[in-house]
């Protein structure tokens, strides 16, 4: 067994919260830069230019690129040879608490009905998996509400098939318009169950931009959807333009013979994600 | 891209009438911040027949909940939030003299109609450009609802705050017009 201290996890989570808010990952930065080259709308170019300038300032001056520093979502993989000396959940939440306070990040989590802020951005959303090996891998993907609020889930009839899926994805993007701060990235989860397709959609967002889906059929579906979405003309911030989405990522999983669940998770251009291995 | 129009805030009818959907503007002057929770309290005061903590005549409300400022700084990162969440409250405030709103995303028909009827303007700032926009904010002071933290009402002094006109007094709507121009499907 390999001993891993939860104190170490807390420290790493604290740092991840701050760096994710301030430094845009290179895959996203380069996708936005190439969108700026391709955009034909003058206003669209203006918007993309401001977005590039913004993440450059944020990285340089160590400021949150967006004031909505999000609810903290984590995917944690724990090697089965790892022995933790305490609670993972508490360690992660303590890291969030420290990171949001010491990093001057906005605390954006509240009681769902009373709407009273929890004051420290906890509780975090933590998805865990036990994997082979002796390492702990922590991925963070803080999520703002502007894009999360425009995400949708639908239980389709199997007869609606892939055409039904495409129609639902496109309708979701159209309805979202400028609200989720386009250019967006789409995570689409197909199959599984009600909750599984939502997690698939969220996981799909973590695939680095510019990488291909290893499954040919899903890869073709991603390309087709991306083309159709960009034909909608919504453009950067919804002001009209060619680039509405930077990428579409699809993940699929077998489902019940009588169901076809589909989830569409919309991610804004402030596509913040970071990971660390212990 | 055409040259930006420089406007000063608070706004007047004459300034508002000149603005058209798609215009790039740079705002200099005073703006107030408010989001859902502050709007809710303002409307509750009105319903109770009480006075508001600010005079809305000619003013611009910026829909923002900034990150906390570091010691010695004016404000944290401060980009726009989704305006649609304020739609239910906005027409009442426009009737009281509110002239401008800055946020992101589309407004309801009631808000658009109210903009035309009372000569107001809705502008969008670039969502997520919070570190860039922050630079145009020179002064920030909480004037009400400090307990709401990021949602408190702040009085901002801004210089060349960048925004784009979305809904103008003439019925122009950038979201409809812009998308129309670039749509390739029916
Ligand atoms: S949708 Fe994203 S970029 Fe836009 S305000 Fe929210 S977190 Fe920021």
Tab-separated table of C-alpha atoms and ligand atoms in Angstrom:
chain	number	residue	atom	x	y	z
A	1	UNK	CA	0.000	0.000	0.000
A	2	UNK	CA	1.065	3.539	-0.647
A	3	UNK	CA	0.242	6.068	2.040
A	4	UNK	CA	-1.200	9.354	0.815
A	5	UNK	CA	-1.883	12.109	3.268
A	6	UNK	CA	-5.177	13.959	3.033
A	7	UNK	CA	-3.289	17.126	4.005
A	8	UNK	CA	-1.447	16.812	0.742
A	9	UNK	CA	-4.757	16.477	-1.116
A	10	UNK	CA	-6.086	19.611	0.584
A	11	UNK	CA	-3.006	21.585	-0.408
A	12	UNK	CA	-3.193	20.400	-4.017
A	13	UNK	CA	-6.920	21.170	-4.232
A	14	UNK	CA	-6.364	24.645	-2.824
A	15	UNK	CA	-3.773	25.389	-5.511
A	16	UNK	CA	-5.915	23.842	-8.266
A	17	UNK	CA	-8.897	26.055	-7.364
A	18	UNK	CA	-6.780	29.192	-7.718
A	19	UNK	CA	-4.818	28.249	-10.809
A	20	UNK	CA	-7.915	26.955	-12.645
A	21	UNK	CA	-9.655	30.311	-12.076
A	22	UNK	CA	-6.721	32.378	-13.343
A	23	UNK	CA	-4.761	30.418	-15.963
A	24	UNK	CA	-6.581	29.154	-19.013
A	25	UNK	CA	-5.239	25.806	-20.219
A	26	UNK	CA	-3.315	25.972	-23.539
A	27	UNK	CA	-5.781	23.733	-25.424
A	28	UNK	CA	-8.615	26.192	-24.789
A	29	UNK	CA	-6.469	29.273	-25.385
A	30	UNK	CA	-5.358	27.997	-28.767
A	31	UNK	CA	-8.916	26.986	-29.762
A	32	UNK	CA	-10.106	30.538	-28.989
A	33	UNK	CA	-7.197	32.076	-30.902
A	34	UNK	CA	-7.972	30.011	-33.964
A	35	UNK	CA	-11.659	30.962	-33.651
A	36	UNK	CA	-10.549	34.595	-33.775
A	37	UNK	CA	-8.762	33.885	-37.057
A	38	UNK	CA	-11.777	32.151	-38.557
A	39	UNK	CA	-14.586	34.442	-37.401
A	40	UNK	CA	-16.089	36.526	-40.213
A	41	UNK	CA	-18.310	38.833	-38.167
A	42	UNK	CA	-16.676	42.118	-37.157
A	43	UNK	CA	-18.493	42.170	-33.815
A	44	UNK	CA	-17.652	38.505	-33.356
A	45	UNK	CA	-13.977	39.295	-33.877
A	46	UNK	CA	-14.225	42.166	-31.405
A	47	UNK	CA	-15.696	39.815	-28.795
A	48	UNK	CA	-13.095	37.095	-29.379
A	49	UNK	CA	-10.355	39.713	-29.268
A	50	UNK	CA	-11.610	40.845	-25.835
A	51	UNK	CA	-11.767	37.241	-24.657
A	52	UNK	CA	-8.139	36.649	-25.681
A	53	UNK	CA	-7.015	39.909	-24.086
A	54	UNK	CA	-8.927	38.951	-20.945
A	55	UNK	CA	-7.333	35.549	-20.433
A	56	UNK	CA	-3.926	37.034	-21.115
A	57	UNK	CA	-4.459	39.673	-18.404
A	58	UNK	CA	-5.867	37.050	-16.029
A	59	UNK	CA	-2.850	34.771	-16.484
A	60	UNK	CA	-0.337	37.584	-16.212
A	61	UNK	CA	-1.849	39.396	-13.237
A	62	UNK	CA	-3.133	36.309	-11.527
A	63	UNK	CA	-6.761	37.406	-11.543
A	64	UNK	CA	-9.846	35.244	-12.030
A	65	UNK	CA	-10.631	35.360	-15.780
A	66	UNK	CA	-14.342	35.343	-14.956
A	67	UNK	CA	-16.045	36.666	-11.836
A	68	UNK	CA	-18.150	33.518	-11.741
A	69	UNK	CA	-15.505	31.245	-10.323
A	70	UNK	CA	-18.107	28.517	-10.278
A	71	UNK	CA	-19.215	25.598	-8.229
A	72	UNK	CA	-16.222	23.294	-7.759
A	73	UNK	CA	-16.553	20.020	-9.624
A	74	UNK	CA	-13.926	17.315	-9.158
A	75	UNK	CA	-13.168	13.992	-10.752
A	76	UNK	CA	-10.897	12.049	-8.439
A	77	UNK	CA	-9.267	8.756	-9.386
A	78	UNK	CA	-7.811	6.763	-6.534
A	79	UNK	CA	-5.431	3.921	-7.257
A	80	UNK	CA	-6.443	0.782	-5.408
A	81	UNK	CA	-3.000	0.531	-3.801
A	82	UNK	CA	-3.476	3.900	-2.119
A	83	UNK	CA	-4.255	4.180	1.570
A	84	UNK	CA	-5.591	7.573	2.648
A	85	UNK	CA	-5.106	8.698	6.239
A	86	UNK	CA	-8.444	10.488	6.436
A	87	UNK	CA	-11.630	11.467	4.605
A	88	UNK	CA	-11.207	12.347	0.930
A	89	UNK	CA	-14.392	14.383	0.936
A	90	UNK	CA	-13.291	16.498	3.884
A	91	UNK	CA	-9.835	16.943	2.386
A	92	UNK	CA	-11.225	18.207	-0.918
A	93	UNK	CA	-13.745	20.509	0.728
A	94	UNK	CA	-11.052	21.958	2.977
A	95	UNK	CA	-8.941	22.614	-0.130
A	96	UNK	CA	-11.865	24.433	-1.747
A	97	UNK	CA	-12.437	26.461	1.406
A	98	UNK	CA	-8.797	27.561	1.508
A	99	UNK	CA	-8.488	28.130	-2.234
A	100	UNK	CA	-11.616	30.297	-2.523
A	101	UNK	CA	-10.664	32.365	0.498
A	102	UNK	CA	-6.958	32.800	-0.088
A	103	UNK	CA	-7.349	33.140	-3.847
A	104	UNK	CA	-10.025	35.877	-3.526
A	105	UNK	CA	-12.433	33.793	-5.597
A	106	UNK	CA	-16.171	34.405	-5.519
A	107	UNK	CA	-18.121	32.090	-3.258
A	108	UNK	CA	-21.038	31.072	-5.410
A	109	UNK	CA	-22.687	28.175	-3.561
A	110	UNK	CA	-25.904	28.530	-1.575
A	111	UNK	CA	-28.744	26.565	0.022
A	112	UNK	CA	-31.083	25.579	-2.836
A	113	UNK	CA	-34.274	26.867	-1.228
A	114	UNK	CA	-33.228	29.409	1.395
A	115	UNK	CA	-30.627	30.815	-1.040
A	116	UNK	CA	-28.241	31.515	1.828
A	117	UNK	CA	-24.604	31.403	0.736
A	118	UNK	CA	-22.543	28.649	2.389
A	119	UNK	CA	-19.765	31.234	2.565
A	120	UNK	CA	-16.850	29.112	1.411
A	121	UNK	CA	-17.941	27.586	-1.918
A	122	UNK	CA	-18.435	24.156	-0.337
A	123	UNK	CA	-19.718	21.549	-0.667
A	124	UNK	CA	-17.781	20.593	-3.775
A	125	UNK	CA	-19.221	18.114	-6.261
A	126	UNK	CA	-16.882	15.129	-6.108
A	127	UNK	CA	-16.980	12.193	-8.516
A	128	UNK	CA	-14.682	9.371	-7.458
A	129	UNK	CA	-13.425	6.256	-9.160
A	130	UNK	CA	-11.176	3.455	-7.967
A	131	UNK	CA	-8.551	2.635	-10.592
A	132	UNK	CA	-5.469	0.440	-10.914
A	133	UNK	CA	-2.132	1.574	-9.485
A	134	UNK	CA	-0.867	3.651	-6.602
A	135	UNK	CA	-1.649	7.215	-7.556
A	136	UNK	CA	-4.332	9.790	-6.833
A	137	UNK	CA	-5.382	11.919	-9.783
A	138	UNK	CA	-7.472	15.018	-9.139
A	139	UNK	CA	-9.168	16.923	-11.940
A	140	UNK	CA	-10.994	20.162	-11.249
A	141	UNK	CA	-13.542	21.778	-13.537
A	142	UNK	CA	-15.128	24.805	-11.817
A	143	UNK	CA	-18.463	25.475	-13.477
A	144	UNK	CA	-20.187	28.827	-13.891
A	145	UNK	CA	-23.967	29.033	-13.866
A	146	UNK	CA	-24.412	30.904	-17.157
A	147	UNK	CA	-23.573	27.842	-19.185
A	148	UNK	CA	-24.660	25.201	-16.682
A	149	UNK	CA	-28.154	26.720	-16.579
A	150	UNK	CA	-28.551	26.238	-20.334
A	151	UNK	CA	-27.684	22.519	-20.159
A	152	UNK	CA	-30.441	19.946	-20.777
A	153	UNK	CA	-31.266	16.286	-20.291
A	154	UNK	CA	-33.933	14.336	-22.134
A	155	UNK	CA	-35.124	10.755	-22.142
A	156	UNK	CA	-35.701	10.120	-25.848
A	157	UNK	CA	-37.651	7.222	-27.296
A	158	UNK	CA	-35.328	4.643	-28.877
A	159	UNK	CA	-37.281	5.130	-32.142
A	160	UNK	CA	-36.068	8.736	-32.296
A	161	UNK	CA	-32.551	7.394	-32.778
A	162	UNK	CA	-29.539	9.430	-33.767
A	163	UNK	CA	-31.683	11.972	-35.642
A	164	UNK	CA	-33.575	12.637	-32.415
A	165	UNK	CA	-30.287	13.119	-30.586
A	166	UNK	CA	-29.011	15.626	-33.157
A	167	UNK	CA	-32.286	17.553	-33.085
A	168	UNK	CA	-32.193	17.745	-29.280
A	169	UNK	CA	-28.577	18.934	-29.171
A	170	UNK	CA	-29.196	21.633	-31.769
A	171	UNK	CA	-32.420	22.779	-30.147
A	172	UNK	CA	-30.573	23.079	-26.813
A	173	UNK	CA	-27.848	25.284	-28.323
A	174	UNK	CA	-30.396	27.409	-30.185
A	175	UNK	CA	-32.434	27.986	-27.063
A	176	UNK	CA	-29.298	28.911	-25.120
A	177	UNK	CA	-28.399	31.651	-27.625
A	178	UNK	CA	-25.976	34.158	-26.121
A	179	UNK	CA	-26.631	33.199	-22.478
A	180	UNK	CA	-23.850	30.606	-21.997
A	181	UNK	CA	-21.132	32.985	-23.246
A	182	UNK	CA	-20.394	31.478	-26.662
A	183	UNK	CA	-18.094	30.305	-28.123
A	184	UNK	CA	-19.068	27.212	-26.184
A	185	UNK	CA	-17.870	23.635	-25.895
A	186	UNK	CA	-20.546	20.959	-25.843
A	187	UNK	CA	-20.352	17.788	-23.817
A	188	UNK	CA	-22.945	15.274	-24.972
A	189	UNK	CA	-23.657	12.084	-23.046
A	190	UNK	CA	-25.651	9.398	-24.813
A	191	UNK	CA	-27.041	6.283	-23.173
A	192	UNK	CA	-26.509	4.869	-19.718
A	193	UNK	CA	-29.267	5.888	-17.327
A	194	UNK	CA	-30.773	9.193	-16.230
A	195	UNK	CA	-27.794	10.133	-14.031
A	196	UNK	CA	-25.129	8.317	-16.058
A	197	UNK	CA	-25.730	10.312	-19.246
A	198	UNK	CA	-25.314	13.562	-17.305
A	199	UNK	CA	-21.975	12.400	-15.912
A	200	UNK	CA	-20.897	11.246	-19.380
A	201	UNK	CA	-21.708	14.700	-20.763
A	202	UNK	CA	-19.649	16.356	-18.035
A	203	UNK	CA	-16.760	13.937	-18.575
A	204	UNK	CA	-16.848	14.602	-22.304
A	205	UNK	CA	-16.017	18.242	-21.507
A	206	UNK	CA	-12.763	17.166	-19.877
A	207	UNK	CA	-11.322	15.728	-23.087
A	208	UNK	CA	-8.658	18.178	-24.299
A	209	UNK	CA	-9.803	20.424	-27.150
A	210	UNK	CA	-8.339	19.514	-30.498
A	211	UNK	CA	-8.245	15.772	-29.784
A	212	UNK	CA	-10.278	13.293	-31.804
A	213	UNK	CA	-12.829	10.890	-30.470
A	214	UNK	CA	-11.252	7.421	-30.789
A	215	UNK	CA	-14.617	5.996	-31.865
A	216	UNK	CA	-15.162	6.666	-35.588
A	217	UNK	CA	-18.906	6.807	-35.417
A	218	UNK	CA	-18.897	9.257	-32.493
A	219	UNK	CA	-16.156	11.277	-34.158
A	220	UNK	CA	-18.317	11.670	-37.271
A	221	UNK	CA	-21.283	12.655	-35.093
A	222	UNK	CA	-19.161	15.297	-33.324
A	223	UNK	CA	-18.064	16.825	-36.632
A	224	UNK	CA	-21.581	16.850	-38.039
A	225	UNK	CA	-23.008	18.462	-34.907
A	226	UNK	CA	-20.258	21.079	-34.819
A	227	UNK	CA	-20.989	22.061	-38.430
A	228	UNK	CA	-24.716	22.296	-37.810
A	229	UNK	CA	-24.265	24.310	-34.613
A	230	UNK	CA	-21.980	26.795	-36.298
A	231	UNK	CA	-24.530	27.151	-39.114
A	232	UNK	CA	-27.007	28.517	-36.544
A	233	UNK	CA	-25.213	31.865	-36.753
A	234	UNK	CA	-25.384	32.585	-33.000
A	235	UNK	CA	-21.714	33.587	-32.920
A	236	UNK	CA	-19.524	34.938	-30.093
A	237	UNK	CA	-21.754	36.170	-27.224
A	238	UNK	CA	-24.766	35.619	-29.482
A	239	UNK	CA	-24.109	38.763	-31.535
A	240	UNK	CA	-24.090	36.749	-34.782
A	241	UNK	CA	-21.147	35.018	-36.374
A	242	UNK	CA	-19.593	31.824	-37.637
A	243	UNK	CA	-18.135	30.496	-34.393
A	244	UNK	CA	-20.779	29.440	-31.908
A	245	UNK	CA	-18.994	26.324	-30.680
A	246	UNK	CA	-15.307	25.480	-30.460
A	247	UNK	CA	-15.932	21.748	-30.254
A	248	UNK	CA	-18.502	19.042	-29.611
A	249	UNK	CA	-17.436	16.047	-27.518
A	250	UNK	CA	-19.605	12.945	-27.311
A	251	UNK	CA	-19.419	10.037	-24.883
A	252	UNK	CA	-21.687	7.022	-25.148
A	253	UNK	CA	-22.569	4.050	-22.981
A	254	UNK	CA	-25.024	1.146	-23.358
A	255	UNK	CA	-28.528	1.787	-22.040
A	256	UNK	CA	-31.785	-0.042	-21.328
A	257	UNK	CA	-33.532	-1.514	-24.411
A	258	UNK	CA	-36.481	0.804	-23.798
A	259	UNK	CA	-34.540	4.072	-23.215
A	260	UNK	CA	-32.340	6.567	-24.969
A	261	UNK	CA	-31.112	9.143	-22.427
A	262	UNK	CA	-29.263	12.188	-23.783
A	263	UNK	CA	-27.592	14.961	-21.801
A	264	UNK	CA	-26.127	18.138	-23.208
A	265	UNK	CA	-23.725	19.965	-20.907
A	266	UNK	CA	-22.826	23.409	-22.182
A	267	UNK	CA	-19.431	24.853	-21.264
A	268	UNK	CA	-18.609	28.513	-21.830
A	269	UNK	CA	-15.365	29.820	-23.336
A	270	UNK	CA	-14.005	30.187	-19.783
A	271	UNK	CA	-13.423	26.457	-20.020
A	272	UNK	CA	-11.411	26.033	-16.864
A	273	UNK	CA	-9.893	22.693	-15.999
A	274	UNK	CA	-6.699	21.537	-14.364
A	275	UNK	CA	-5.374	18.269	-13.039
A	276	UNK	CA	-2.724	17.035	-10.700
A	277	UNK	CA	-1.315	13.654	-9.760
A	278	UNK	CA	-0.121	12.649	-6.328
B	1	UNK	CA	-15.316	47.440	-36.836
B	2	UNK	CA	-16.600	50.977	-36.665
B	3	UNK	CA	-15.297	53.398	-34.056
B	4	UNK	CA	-16.820	53.148	-30.581
B	5	UNK	CA	-19.358	55.736	-29.431
B	6	UNK	CA	-18.309	57.427	-26.187
B	7	UNK	CA	-21.186	58.057	-23.802
B	8	UNK	CA	-21.366	59.428	-20.314
B	9	UNK	CA	-23.471	58.094	-17.496
B	10	UNK	CA	-25.999	58.862	-16.050
B	11	UNK	CA	-27.777	58.860	-19.431
B	12	UNK	CA	-30.161	61.322	-21.020
B	13	UNK	CA	-32.949	60.754	-23.568
B	14	UNK	CA	-30.854	62.459	-26.236
B	15	UNK	CA	-27.944	60.053	-25.754
B	16	UNK	CA	-30.149	56.985	-25.581
B	17	UNK	CA	-31.996	57.920	-28.775
B	18	UNK	CA	-28.761	58.013	-30.732
B	19	UNK	CA	-27.672	54.499	-29.807
B	20	UNK	CA	-28.377	51.662	-32.209
B	21	UNK	CA	-28.207	47.889	-31.835
B	22	UNK	CA	-24.698	46.758	-32.751
B	23	UNK	CA	-22.982	50.014	-31.715
B	24	UNK	CA	-19.830	49.578	-29.732
B	25	UNK	CA	-19.845	51.991	-26.784
B	26	UNK	CA	-17.405	53.152	-24.133
B	27	UNK	CA	-19.157	54.322	-20.989
B	28	UNK	CA	-17.628	56.884	-18.651
B	29	UNK	CA	-19.306	58.003	-15.436
B	30	UNK	CA	-21.412	56.289	-12.806
B	31	UNK	CA	-23.051	52.879	-12.849
B	32	UNK	CA	-24.718	50.829	-10.111
B	33	UNK	CA	-24.360	47.080	-9.661
B	34	UNK	CA	-27.285	44.809	-8.830
B	35	UNK	CA	-28.170	41.154	-9.372
B	36	UNK	CA	-31.177	38.974	-8.540
B	37	UNK	CA	-31.093	39.310	-4.766
B	38	UNK	CA	-30.697	43.112	-4.812
B	39	UNK	CA	-33.445	43.457	-7.438
B	40	UNK	CA	-35.753	41.379	-5.303
B	41	UNK	CA	-35.174	43.682	-2.338
B	42	UNK	CA	-35.714	46.819	-4.419
B	43	UNK	CA	-39.041	45.508	-5.688
B	44	UNK	CA	-40.083	44.519	-2.156
B	45	UNK	CA	-39.380	48.086	-1.013
B	46	UNK	CA	-41.498	49.447	-3.842
B	47	UNK	CA	-44.316	47.035	-2.997
B	48	UNK	CA	-44.183	48.248	0.590
B	49	UNK	CA	-44.342	51.862	-0.607
B	50	UNK	CA	-40.882	52.601	0.757
B	51	UNK	CA	-38.051	54.652	-0.682
B	52	UNK	CA	-35.242	53.017	-2.656
B	53	UNK	CA	-31.623	53.319	-1.483
B	54	UNK	CA	-30.764	55.012	-4.774
B	55	UNK	CA	-32.406	57.385	-7.233
B	56	UNK	CA	-32.721	55.467	-10.511
B	57	UNK	CA	-33.323	58.479	-12.756
B	58	UNK	CA	-31.012	58.307	-15.758
B	59	UNK	CA	-28.899	55.588	-14.167
B	60	UNK	CA	-27.324	52.457	-15.587
B	61	UNK	CA	-27.493	49.174	-13.679
B	62	UNK	CA	-24.678	46.726	-14.336
B	63	UNK	CA	-25.606	43.109	-13.638
B	64	UNK	CA	-22.478	41.872	-11.906
B	65	UNK	CA	-21.323	40.022	-8.828
B	66	UNK	CA	-17.571	40.653	-8.691
B	67	UNK	CA	-14.922	38.471	-7.080
B	68	UNK	CA	-13.635	39.867	-3.751
B	69	UNK	CA	-10.979	42.534	-4.226
B	70	UNK	CA	-7.497	41.881	-2.909
B	71	UNK	CA	-6.341	44.306	-0.182
B	72	UNK	CA	-5.763	47.764	-1.612
B	73	UNK	CA	-7.524	47.072	-4.908
B	74	UNK	CA	-10.689	48.764	-6.183
B	75	UNK	CA	-12.613	45.676	-7.220
B	76	UNK	CA	-12.059	42.055	-8.207
B	77	UNK	CA	-12.854	40.552	-11.597
B	78	UNK	CA	-16.164	41.985	-12.738
B	79	UNK	CA	-17.826	40.646	-15.883
B	80	UNK	CA	-21.565	40.635	-16.658
B	81	UNK	CA	-24.042	38.008	-15.481
B	82	UNK	CA	-27.061	36.687	-17.412
B	83	UNK	CA	-29.605	39.507	-17.666
B	84	UNK	CA	-32.656	37.304	-18.202
B	85	UNK	CA	-32.772	36.554	-14.488
B	86	UNK	CA	-33.624	40.208	-13.853
B	87	UNK	CA	-36.399	40.358	-16.491
B	88	UNK	CA	-39.218	39.960	-13.995
B	89	UNK	CA	-38.066	43.060	-12.069
B	90	UNK	CA	-36.761	45.329	-14.797
B	91	UNK	CA	-39.880	46.974	-16.302
B	92	UNK	CA	-40.796	48.410	-12.864
B	93	UNK	CA	-37.360	49.978	-12.547
B	94	UNK	CA	-37.470	51.376	-16.078
B	95	UNK	CA	-40.784	53.029	-15.230
B	96	UNK	CA	-39.000	54.721	-12.328
B	97	UNK	CA	-36.426	56.241	-14.647
B	98	UNK	CA	-33.738	53.555	-15.073
B	99	UNK	CA	-32.161	54.354	-18.446
B	100	UNK	CA	-29.572	51.705	-19.070
B	101	UNK	CA	-28.732	48.114	-18.292
B	102	UNK	CA	-25.533	46.198	-18.919
B	103	UNK	CA	-25.448	42.413	-18.771
B	104	UNK	CA	-25.271	39.452	-21.102
B	105	UNK	CA	-27.845	37.399	-23.025
B	106	UNK	CA	-31.310	38.198	-24.308
B	107	UNK	CA	-34.158	40.080	-22.578
B	108	UNK	CA	-37.866	39.214	-22.406
B	109	UNK	CA	-40.470	40.861	-24.607
B	110	UNK	CA	-41.749	42.860	-21.610
B	111	UNK	CA	-38.319	44.346	-21.038
B	112	UNK	CA	-37.807	45.115	-24.745
B	113	UNK	CA	-41.207	46.792	-24.932
B	114	UNK	CA	-40.486	48.792	-21.813
B	115	UNK	CA	-37.154	49.921	-23.304
B	116	UNK	CA	-38.978	51.334	-26.316
B	117	UNK	CA	-41.839	52.873	-24.321
B	118	UNK	CA	-39.634	54.640	-21.763
B	119	UNK	CA	-36.533	55.369	-23.840
B	120	UNK	CA	-33.963	53.104	-22.255
B	121	UNK	CA	-31.167	50.965	-23.643
B	122	UNK	CA	-29.896	47.459	-22.988
B	123	UNK	CA	-26.206	46.844	-23.580
B	124	UNK	CA	-24.084	43.732	-23.309
B	125	UNK	CA	-20.555	43.449	-22.055
B	126	UNK	CA	-18.463	40.447	-23.070
B	127	UNK	CA	-19.336	37.629	-20.675
B	128	UNK	CA	-16.263	36.139	-19.083
B	129	UNK	CA	-14.082	39.172	-19.886
B	130	UNK	CA	-14.027	39.999	-16.197
B	131	UNK	CA	-10.325	40.771	-15.763
B	132	UNK	CA	-10.390	43.084	-18.780
B	133	UNK	CA	-13.573	44.934	-17.770
B	134	UNK	CA	-12.218	45.361	-14.245
B	135	UNK	CA	-9.624	47.770	-15.641
B	136	UNK	CA	-12.295	50.315	-16.569
B	137	UNK	CA	-13.662	50.419	-13.001
B	138	UNK	CA	-11.860	53.169	-11.100
B	139	UNK	CA	-13.893	53.332	-7.931
B	140	UNK	CA	-16.365	51.049	-6.181
B	141	UNK	CA	-18.367	51.694	-3.058
B	142	UNK	CA	-21.090	49.593	-1.477
B	143	UNK	CA	-24.198	51.731	-1.003
B	144	UNK	CA	-26.716	49.081	0.071
B	145	UNK	CA	-27.188	45.456	1.116
B	146	UNK	CA	-23.640	44.798	2.223
B	147	UNK	CA	-24.873	41.494	3.678
B	148	UNK	CA	-25.365	40.218	0.130
B	149	UNK	CA	-21.597	40.110	-0.446
B	150	UNK	CA	-20.944	39.986	-4.199
B	151	UNK	CA	-24.618	40.835	-4.745
B	152	UNK	CA	-24.551	44.074	-2.736
B	153	UNK	CA	-25.414	47.289	-4.604
B	154	UNK	CA	-22.218	49.134	-5.475
B	155	UNK	CA	-21.743	52.566	-6.966
B	156	UNK	CA	-19.065	52.317	-9.629
B	157	UNK	CA	-17.099	55.045	-11.301
B	158	UNK	CA	-15.998	53.852	-14.713
B	159	UNK	CA	-13.849	55.169	-17.534
B	160	UNK	CA	-14.271	53.731	-21.036
B	161	UNK	CA	-16.245	50.728	-19.892
B	162	UNK	CA	-16.658	48.573	-23.043
B	163	UNK	CA	-20.148	47.440	-24.064
B	164	UNK	CA	-22.246	46.735	-27.155
B	165	UNK	CA	-25.785	47.997	-27.709
B	166	UNK	CA	-28.263	45.112	-27.910
B	167	UNK	CA	-31.765	46.606	-27.563
B	168	UNK	CA	-32.265	50.215	-28.596
B	169	UNK	CA	-35.227	52.615	-28.311
B	170	UNK	CA	-36.032	52.092	-31.973
B	171	UNK	CA	-36.785	48.392	-31.509
B	172	UNK	CA	-33.398	47.245	-32.807
B	173	UNK	CA	-32.277	43.890	-31.415
B	174	UNK	CA	-28.690	42.779	-31.993
B	175	UNK	CA	-29.412	39.145	-31.135
B	176	UNK	CA	-32.047	38.879	-33.878
B	177	UNK	CA	-30.224	41.001	-36.453
B	178	UNK	CA	-26.778	39.467	-35.898
B	179	UNK	CA	-27.882	35.862	-35.977
B	180	UNK	CA	-30.050	36.532	-39.054
B	181	UNK	CA	-26.962	37.673	-40.925
B	182	UNK	CA	-24.925	34.546	-40.246
B	183	UNK	CA	-27.538	31.800	-40.102
B	184	UNK	CA	-27.115	29.128	-42.794
B	185	UNK	CA	-30.094	26.980	-41.916
B	186	UNK	CA	-33.815	27.757	-41.869
C	1	LIG	S1	-20.995	31.463	-18.630
C	1	LIG	FE1	-18.786	31.192	-18.196
C	1	LIG	S2	-17.762	32.987	-19.063
C	1	LIG	FE2	-19.930	33.429	-18.925
C	1	LIG	S3	-20.150	34.490	-16.981
C	1	LIG	FE3	-20.587	32.330	-16.596
C	1	LIG	S4	-18.644	31.407	-16.017
C	1	LIG	FE4	-18.185	33.399	-16.915
